[in-house]
């Protein structure tokens, strides 16, 4: 009917228009490339345990109708409750960043531009990071795709907020070399680096402060997860730390678990002799979580 068409048109204009988005705890993607659709697919998997989420894409690189076709996955069920919203604008302008509520996002992903040279793309990423630095505070952190490993330090230097730089070509190259040397490694990486199956998680647990990493591993303190290392307060990563490594305040425990809500400290840690049957990925029981 005419009324339904008008309502549908209004909803589309709000979803893909130029109005400001009032949102928080969402994911903002700045830029667009061939990596956009796989990224949205993985974000949808990550948000599934929370009942879905919101992914907002800001780009001025392509026409809106083309960008809309990218963010809308072929099967709506693939979004698993996650909503995608598109806004047209330049990631280099603070006004456009406010349009997508970048300051209140839980994470901001900056995609590299694959249609220009690596140095030009990285310079564009740096300018985007500088634009984000106009905000005194961000609720989340920044993940920036850098194409040349030599430019990583420059991107970090201009960042005012916590940032992680990912050099996809360099990382994939090293993974391919390792997989060539150990063929079975490919399936392991595929399982761990996607949001299907088990993944890596990092979290600080105040109740574990003062204990040794060795003790929480032997006593299976974190039910439903396998601890494999620590991220120290200064950002240093320790995989399989020594027996005398103590968990300090604000240290994050690195684990392999099914999801971020399927593991946690036990009320009563198990003894070393009781861990054999629980190390296989059992989830915390209701008694454990009381």
PDB file of C-alpha atoms in Angstrom, residues 69-282:
ATOM      1  CA  UNK A  69      24.520  -3.833  -1.095  1.00  0.00           C
ATOM      2  CA  UNK A  70      27.832  -4.671   0.591  1.00  0.00           C
ATOM      3  CA  UNK A  71      26.687  -4.257   4.200  1.00  0.00           C
ATOM      4  CA  UNK A  72      23.460  -6.188   3.642  1.00  0.00           C
ATOM      5  CA  UNK A  73      24.567  -9.827   3.653  1.00  0.00           C
ATOM      6  CA  UNK A  74      22.821 -12.118   1.135  1.00  0.00           C
ATOM      7  CA  UNK A  75      21.023 -14.000   3.919  1.00  0.00           C
ATOM      8  CA  UNK A  76      19.677 -11.798   6.706  1.00  0.00           C
ATOM      9  CA  UNK A  77      20.139 -14.704   9.117  1.00  0.00           C
ATOM     10  CA  UNK A  78      23.907 -14.289   8.684  1.00  0.00           C
ATOM     11  CA  UNK A  79      23.654 -11.037  10.633  1.00  0.00           C
ATOM     12  CA  UNK A  80      22.505 -13.015  13.718  1.00  0.00           C
ATOM     13  CA  UNK A  81      20.648 -10.069  15.218  1.00  0.00           C
ATOM     14  CA  UNK A  82      23.231  -7.422  14.316  1.00  0.00           C
ATOM     15  CA  UNK A  83      21.959  -4.268  12.648  1.00  0.00           C
ATOM     16  CA  UNK A  84      24.001  -2.511   9.966  1.00  0.00           C
ATOM     17  CA  UNK A  85      23.740   1.229   9.371  1.00  0.00           C
ATOM     18  CA  UNK A  86      25.463   3.294   6.676  1.00  0.00           C
ATOM     19  CA  UNK A  87      26.348   6.966   6.651  1.00  0.00           C
ATOM     20  CA  UNK A  88      27.981   8.959   3.868  1.00  0.00           C
ATOM     21  CA  UNK A  89      30.829  11.192   4.972  1.00  0.00           C
ATOM     22  CA  UNK A  90      34.582  11.585   5.232  1.00  0.00           C
ATOM     23  CA  UNK A  91      36.362   9.751   8.074  1.00  0.00           C
ATOM     24  CA  UNK A  92      38.844  12.659   8.028  1.00  0.00           C
ATOM     25  CA  UNK A  93      36.253  15.135   9.317  1.00  0.00           C
ATOM     26  CA  UNK A  94      35.234  15.396  12.971  1.00  0.00           C
ATOM     27  CA  UNK A  95      31.710  16.380  11.933  1.00  0.00           C
ATOM     28  CA  UNK A  96      31.272  13.089  10.052  1.00  0.00           C
ATOM     29  CA  UNK A  97      32.752  11.118  12.963  1.00  0.00           C
ATOM     30  CA  UNK A  98      30.179  12.696  15.269  1.00  0.00           C
ATOM     31  CA  UNK A  99      27.486  11.657  12.787  1.00  0.00           C
ATOM     32  CA  UNK A 100      28.288   7.990  13.546  1.00  0.00           C
ATOM     33  CA  UNK A 101      28.779   8.602  17.307  1.00  0.00           C
ATOM     34  CA  UNK A 102      32.433   7.582  17.165  1.00  0.00           C
ATOM     35  CA  UNK A 103      33.205   8.850  20.711  1.00  0.00           C
ATOM     36  CA  UNK A 104      30.710   6.401  22.269  1.00  0.00           C
ATOM     37  CA  UNK A 105      31.608   3.337  20.138  1.00  0.00           C
ATOM     38  CA  UNK A 106      33.082   0.275  21.823  1.00  0.00           C
ATOM     39  CA  UNK A 107      35.534  -0.085  18.943  1.00  0.00           C
ATOM     40  CA  UNK A 108      36.525   1.810  15.802  1.00  0.00           C
ATOM     41  CA  UNK A 109      37.946  -0.052  12.798  1.00  0.00           C
ATOM     42  CA  UNK A 110      39.835   1.913  10.142  1.00  0.00           C
ATOM     43  CA  UNK A 111      40.057   0.054   6.836  1.00  0.00           C
ATOM     44  CA  UNK A 112      42.956   0.585   4.433  1.00  0.00           C
ATOM     45  CA  UNK A 113      42.291   1.920   0.952  1.00  0.00           C
ATOM     46  CA  UNK A 114      43.323  -0.812  -1.489  1.00  0.00           C
ATOM     47  CA  UNK A 115      42.857   1.361  -4.594  1.00  0.00           C
ATOM     48  CA  UNK A 116      45.887   3.556  -3.908  1.00  0.00           C
ATOM     49  CA  UNK A 117      49.535   2.893  -3.035  1.00  0.00           C
ATOM     50  CA  UNK A 118      50.468   1.532   0.391  1.00  0.00           C
ATOM     51  CA  UNK A 119      52.083   4.797   1.511  1.00  0.00           C
ATOM     52  CA  UNK A 120      49.088   6.849   0.357  1.00  0.00           C
ATOM     53  CA  UNK A 121      46.707   4.482   2.117  1.00  0.00           C
ATOM     54  CA  UNK A 122      48.699   4.598   5.352  1.00  0.00           C
ATOM     55  CA  UNK A 123      48.852   8.404   5.175  1.00  0.00           C
ATOM     56  CA  UNK A 124      45.051   8.391   4.881  1.00  0.00           C
ATOM     57  CA  UNK A 125      44.823   6.114   7.915  1.00  0.00           C
ATOM     58  CA  UNK A 126      47.101   8.491   9.848  1.00  0.00           C
ATOM     59  CA  UNK A 127      44.884  11.458   8.986  1.00  0.00           C
ATOM     60  CA  UNK A 128      41.858   9.505  10.186  1.00  0.00           C
ATOM     61  CA  UNK A 129      43.629   8.759  13.477  1.00  0.00           C
ATOM     62  CA  UNK A 130      44.450  12.466  13.830  1.00  0.00           C
ATOM     63  CA  UNK A 131      40.785  13.301  13.218  1.00  0.00           C
ATOM     64  CA  UNK A 132      39.795  10.926  16.027  1.00  0.00           C
ATOM     65  CA  UNK A 133      42.329  12.646  18.261  1.00  0.00           C
ATOM     66  CA  UNK A 134      40.101  15.738  18.144  1.00  0.00           C
ATOM     67  CA  UNK A 135      37.906  14.007  20.710  1.00  0.00           C
ATOM     68  CA  UNK A 136      39.265  14.245  24.275  1.00  0.00           C
ATOM     69  CA  UNK A 137      37.927  10.791  25.118  1.00  0.00           C
ATOM     70  CA  UNK A 138      36.792   7.680  23.283  1.00  0.00           C
ATOM     71  CA  UNK A 139      34.732   4.991  24.978  1.00  0.00           C
ATOM     72  CA  UNK A 140      36.500   2.253  23.006  1.00  0.00           C
ATOM     73  CA  UNK A 141      39.757   1.571  21.223  1.00  0.00           C
ATOM     74  CA  UNK A 142      40.939   1.921  17.629  1.00  0.00           C
ATOM     75  CA  UNK A 143      42.004  -0.859  15.261  1.00  0.00           C
ATOM     76  CA  UNK A 144      43.789   0.462  12.179  1.00  0.00           C
ATOM     77  CA  UNK A 145      44.660  -1.529   9.053  1.00  0.00           C
ATOM     78  CA  UNK A 146      48.146  -0.522   7.881  1.00  0.00           C
ATOM     79  CA  UNK A 147      49.569  -1.777   4.605  1.00  0.00           C
ATOM     80  CA  UNK A 148      53.292  -1.118   5.167  1.00  0.00           C
ATOM     81  CA  UNK A 149      54.864  -2.396   8.371  1.00  0.00           C
ATOM     82  CA  UNK A 150      57.344   0.511   8.284  1.00  0.00           C
ATOM     83  CA  UNK A 151      54.455   2.929   8.841  1.00  0.00           C
ATOM     84  CA  UNK A 152      53.082   1.277  11.984  1.00  0.00           C
ATOM     85  CA  UNK A 153      55.138   3.357  14.399  1.00  0.00           C
ATOM     86  CA  UNK A 154      54.130   6.582  12.643  1.00  0.00           C
ATOM     87  CA  UNK A 155      50.449   5.712  13.040  1.00  0.00           C
ATOM     88  CA  UNK A 156      50.959   4.961  16.730  1.00  0.00           C
ATOM     89  CA  UNK A 157      52.802   8.241  17.260  1.00  0.00           C
ATOM     90  CA  UNK A 158      49.884  10.390  16.067  1.00  0.00           C
ATOM     91  CA  UNK A 159      47.296   8.432  18.088  1.00  0.00           C
ATOM     92  CA  UNK A 160      45.878  10.089  21.167  1.00  0.00           C
ATOM     93  CA  UNK A 161      43.815   7.067  22.160  1.00  0.00           C
ATOM     94  CA  UNK A 162      44.563   3.313  22.558  1.00  0.00           C
ATOM     95  CA  UNK A 163      45.222   1.840  19.122  1.00  0.00           C
ATOM     96  CA  UNK A 164      46.119  -1.516  17.596  1.00  0.00           C
ATOM     97  CA  UNK A 165      47.751  -1.574  14.160  1.00  0.00           C
ATOM     98  CA  UNK A 166      47.201  -4.598  11.940  1.00  0.00           C
ATOM     99  CA  UNK A 167      49.463  -5.176   8.933  1.00  0.00           C
ATOM    100  CA  UNK A 168      47.377  -7.712   7.059  1.00  0.00           C
ATOM    101  CA  UNK A 169      49.858  -8.529   4.287  1.00  0.00           C
ATOM    102  CA  UNK A 170      52.730  -9.046   6.715  1.00  0.00           C
ATOM    103  CA  UNK A 171      50.636 -11.136   9.098  1.00  0.00           C
ATOM    104  CA  UNK A 172      49.127 -13.306   6.369  1.00  0.00           C
ATOM    105  CA  UNK A 173      52.565 -13.825   4.803  1.00  0.00           C
ATOM    106  CA  UNK A 174      54.009 -15.136   8.062  1.00  0.00           C
ATOM    107  CA  UNK A 175      50.969 -17.360   8.609  1.00  0.00           C
ATOM    108  CA  UNK A 176      51.323 -18.849   5.123  1.00  0.00           C
ATOM    109  CA  UNK A 177      54.991 -19.636   5.710  1.00  0.00           C
ATOM    110  CA  UNK A 178      54.209 -21.354   9.010  1.00  0.00           C
ATOM    111  CA  UNK A 179      51.318 -23.281   7.453  1.00  0.00           C
ATOM    112  CA  UNK A 180      53.612 -24.449   4.645  1.00  0.00           C
ATOM    113  CA  UNK A 181      56.015 -25.820   7.240  1.00  0.00           C
ATOM    114  CA  UNK A 182      53.229 -27.354   9.364  1.00  0.00           C
ATOM    115  CA  UNK A 183      50.209 -28.222   7.188  1.00  0.00           C
ATOM    116  CA  UNK A 184      47.883 -28.987  10.116  1.00  0.00           C
ATOM    117  CA  UNK A 185      48.438 -25.490  11.482  1.00  0.00           C
ATOM    118  CA  UNK A 186      46.052 -23.964   8.916  1.00  0.00           C
ATOM    119  CA  UNK A 187      42.982 -25.639  10.420  1.00  0.00           C
ATOM    120  CA  UNK A 188      44.078 -24.614  13.916  1.00  0.00           C
ATOM    121  CA  UNK A 189      44.441 -20.964  12.913  1.00  0.00           C
ATOM    122  CA  UNK A 190      41.142 -21.026  11.042  1.00  0.00           C
ATOM    123  CA  UNK A 191      39.408 -22.229  14.198  1.00  0.00           C
ATOM    124  CA  UNK A 192      41.073 -19.740  16.555  1.00  0.00           C
ATOM    125  CA  UNK A 193      41.020 -16.591  14.436  1.00  0.00           C
ATOM    126  CA  UNK A 194      37.315 -16.675  13.537  1.00  0.00           C
ATOM    127  CA  UNK A 195      34.318 -16.358  15.851  1.00  0.00           C
ATOM    128  CA  UNK A 196      33.058 -19.854  15.068  1.00  0.00           C
ATOM    129  CA  UNK A 197      34.292 -22.367  17.633  1.00  0.00           C
ATOM    130  CA  UNK A 198      36.825 -21.264  20.260  1.00  0.00           C
ATOM    131  CA  UNK A 199      38.717 -17.978  20.233  1.00  0.00           C
ATOM    132  CA  UNK A 200      41.238 -15.958  22.203  1.00  0.00           C
ATOM    133  CA  UNK A 201      39.921 -13.699  24.957  1.00  0.00           C
ATOM    134  CA  UNK A 202      41.626 -11.292  27.328  1.00  0.00           C
ATOM    135  CA  UNK A 203      40.188 -10.089  30.614  1.00  0.00           C
ATOM    136  CA  UNK A 204      41.383  -8.795  33.968  1.00  0.00           C
ATOM    137  CA  UNK A 205      40.049 -10.688  36.986  1.00  0.00           C
ATOM    138  CA  UNK A 206      40.570  -8.795  40.298  1.00  0.00           C
ATOM    139  CA  UNK A 207      40.062 -12.032  42.261  1.00  0.00           C
ATOM    140  CA  UNK A 208      43.156 -13.530  40.596  1.00  0.00           C
ATOM    141  CA  UNK A 209      45.520 -10.679  41.529  1.00  0.00           C
ATOM    142  CA  UNK A 210      48.439 -11.923  43.618  1.00  0.00           C
ATOM    143  CA  UNK A 211      48.203 -15.506  42.391  1.00  0.00           C
ATOM    144  CA  UNK A 212      50.689 -17.170  40.099  1.00  0.00           C
ATOM    145  CA  UNK A 213      49.751 -18.060  36.533  1.00  0.00           C
ATOM    146  CA  UNK A 214      51.001 -21.578  37.253  1.00  0.00           C
ATOM    147  CA  UNK A 215      48.457 -22.037  40.063  1.00  0.00           C
ATOM    148  CA  UNK A 216      45.406 -20.897  38.071  1.00  0.00           C
ATOM    149  CA  UNK A 217      46.391 -23.295  35.297  1.00  0.00           C
ATOM    150  CA  UNK A 218      46.969 -26.325  37.543  1.00  0.00           C
ATOM    151  CA  UNK A 219      43.847 -25.710  39.621  1.00  0.00           C
ATOM    152  CA  UNK A 220      41.668 -25.012  36.568  1.00  0.00           C
ATOM    153  CA  UNK A 221      40.585 -21.768  38.217  1.00  0.00           C
ATOM    154  CA  UNK A 222      38.936 -20.398  35.074  1.00  0.00           C
ATOM    155  CA  UNK A 223      36.143 -22.856  34.335  1.00  0.00           C
ATOM    156  CA  UNK A 224      35.327 -23.223  30.648  1.00  0.00           C
ATOM    157  CA  UNK A 225      38.653 -21.807  29.454  1.00  0.00           C
ATOM    158  CA  UNK A 226      42.297 -22.731  29.033  1.00  0.00           C
ATOM    159  CA  UNK A 227      44.660 -19.956  30.203  1.00  0.00           C
ATOM    160  CA  UNK A 228      47.651 -19.578  27.900  1.00  0.00           C
ATOM    161  CA  UNK A 229      49.282 -16.310  28.927  1.00  0.00           C
ATOM    162  CA  UNK A 230      49.134 -12.810  30.348  1.00  0.00           C
ATOM    163  CA  UNK A 231      48.934  -9.306  28.965  1.00  0.00           C
ATOM    164  CA  UNK A 232      50.809  -7.210  31.498  1.00  0.00           C
ATOM    165  CA  UNK A 233      49.706  -3.725  32.444  1.00  0.00           C
ATOM    166  CA  UNK A 234      52.452  -2.213  30.247  1.00  0.00           C
ATOM    167  CA  UNK A 235      51.158  -4.107  27.197  1.00  0.00           C
ATOM    168  CA  UNK A 236      53.807  -6.848  27.233  1.00  0.00           C
ATOM    169  CA  UNK A 237      52.497 -10.270  26.167  1.00  0.00           C
ATOM    170  CA  UNK A 238      53.684 -13.382  28.009  1.00  0.00           C
ATOM    171  CA  UNK A 239      52.651 -16.725  26.549  1.00  0.00           C
ATOM    172  CA  UNK A 240      52.974 -19.679  28.938  1.00  0.00           C
ATOM    173  CA  UNK A 241      54.706 -17.596  31.646  1.00  0.00           C
ATOM    174  CA  UNK A 242      57.152 -19.106  34.106  1.00  0.00           C
ATOM    175  CA  UNK A 243      55.917 -20.841  37.237  1.00  0.00           C
ATOM    176  CA  UNK A 244      56.758 -17.817  39.396  1.00  0.00           C
ATOM    177  CA  UNK A 245      54.953 -15.210  37.238  1.00  0.00           C
ATOM    178  CA  UNK A 246      52.476 -13.353  39.464  1.00  0.00           C
ATOM    179  CA  UNK A 247      49.255 -11.766  38.217  1.00  0.00           C
ATOM    180  CA  UNK A 248      49.401  -8.082  39.097  1.00  0.00           C
ATOM    181  CA  UNK A 249      46.632  -5.507  39.273  1.00  0.00           C
ATOM    182  CA  UNK A 250      45.204  -4.716  35.789  1.00  0.00           C
ATOM    183  CA  UNK A 251      46.982  -7.700  34.183  1.00  0.00           C
ATOM    184  CA  UNK A 252      44.745  -9.491  31.677  1.00  0.00           C
ATOM    185  CA  UNK A 253      44.621 -13.281  31.467  1.00  0.00           C
ATOM    186  CA  UNK A 254      44.743 -14.632  27.900  1.00  0.00           C
ATOM    187  CA  UNK A 255      42.560 -17.686  27.420  1.00  0.00           C
ATOM    188  CA  UNK A 256      41.059 -19.918  24.755  1.00  0.00           C
ATOM    189  CA  UNK A 257      37.312 -20.208  25.291  1.00  0.00           C
ATOM    190  CA  UNK A 258      34.078 -20.737  23.373  1.00  0.00           C
ATOM    191  CA  UNK A 259      32.807 -17.225  24.043  1.00  0.00           C
ATOM    192  CA  UNK A 260      33.407 -14.296  26.375  1.00  0.00           C
ATOM    193  CA  UNK A 261      30.409 -15.277  28.517  1.00  0.00           C
ATOM    194  CA  UNK A 262      31.116 -19.007  28.803  1.00  0.00           C
ATOM    195  CA  UNK A 263      33.994 -18.902  31.279  1.00  0.00           C
ATOM    196  CA  UNK A 264      34.870 -17.407  34.631  1.00  0.00           C
ATOM    197  CA  UNK A 265      36.606 -18.042  37.958  1.00  0.00           C
ATOM    198  CA  UNK A 266      35.355 -20.931  40.038  1.00  0.00           C
ATOM    199  CA  UNK A 267      34.065 -20.203  43.539  1.00  0.00           C
ATOM    200  CA  UNK A 268      36.258 -23.070  44.772  1.00  0.00           C
ATOM    201  CA  UNK A 269      39.338 -23.861  42.622  1.00  0.00           C
ATOM    202  CA  UNK A 270      39.939 -27.521  41.870  1.00  0.00           C
ATOM    203  CA  UNK A 271      43.062 -29.272  43.015  1.00  0.00           C
ATOM    204  CA  UNK A 272      45.679 -30.376  40.445  1.00  0.00           C
ATOM    205  CA  UNK A 273      44.438 -33.980  40.604  1.00  0.00           C
ATOM    206  CA  UNK A 274      40.901 -32.948  39.663  1.00  0.00           C
ATOM    207  CA  UNK A 275      41.711 -30.947  36.558  1.00  0.00           C
ATOM    208  CA  UNK A 276      42.075 -33.813  34.100  1.00  0.00           C
ATOM    209  CA  UNK A 277      38.339 -34.117  33.492  1.00  0.00           C
ATOM    210  CA  UNK A 278      37.635 -30.379  33.342  1.00  0.00           C
ATOM    211  CA  UNK A 279      40.347 -29.230  30.955  1.00  0.00           C
ATOM    212  CA  UNK A 280      38.302 -30.353  27.956  1.00  0.00           C
ATOM    213  CA  UNK A 281      36.290 -27.143  27.643  1.00  0.00           C
ATOM    214  CA  UNK A 282      33.531 -27.648  30.214  1.00  0.00           C
TER     215      UNK A 282
END
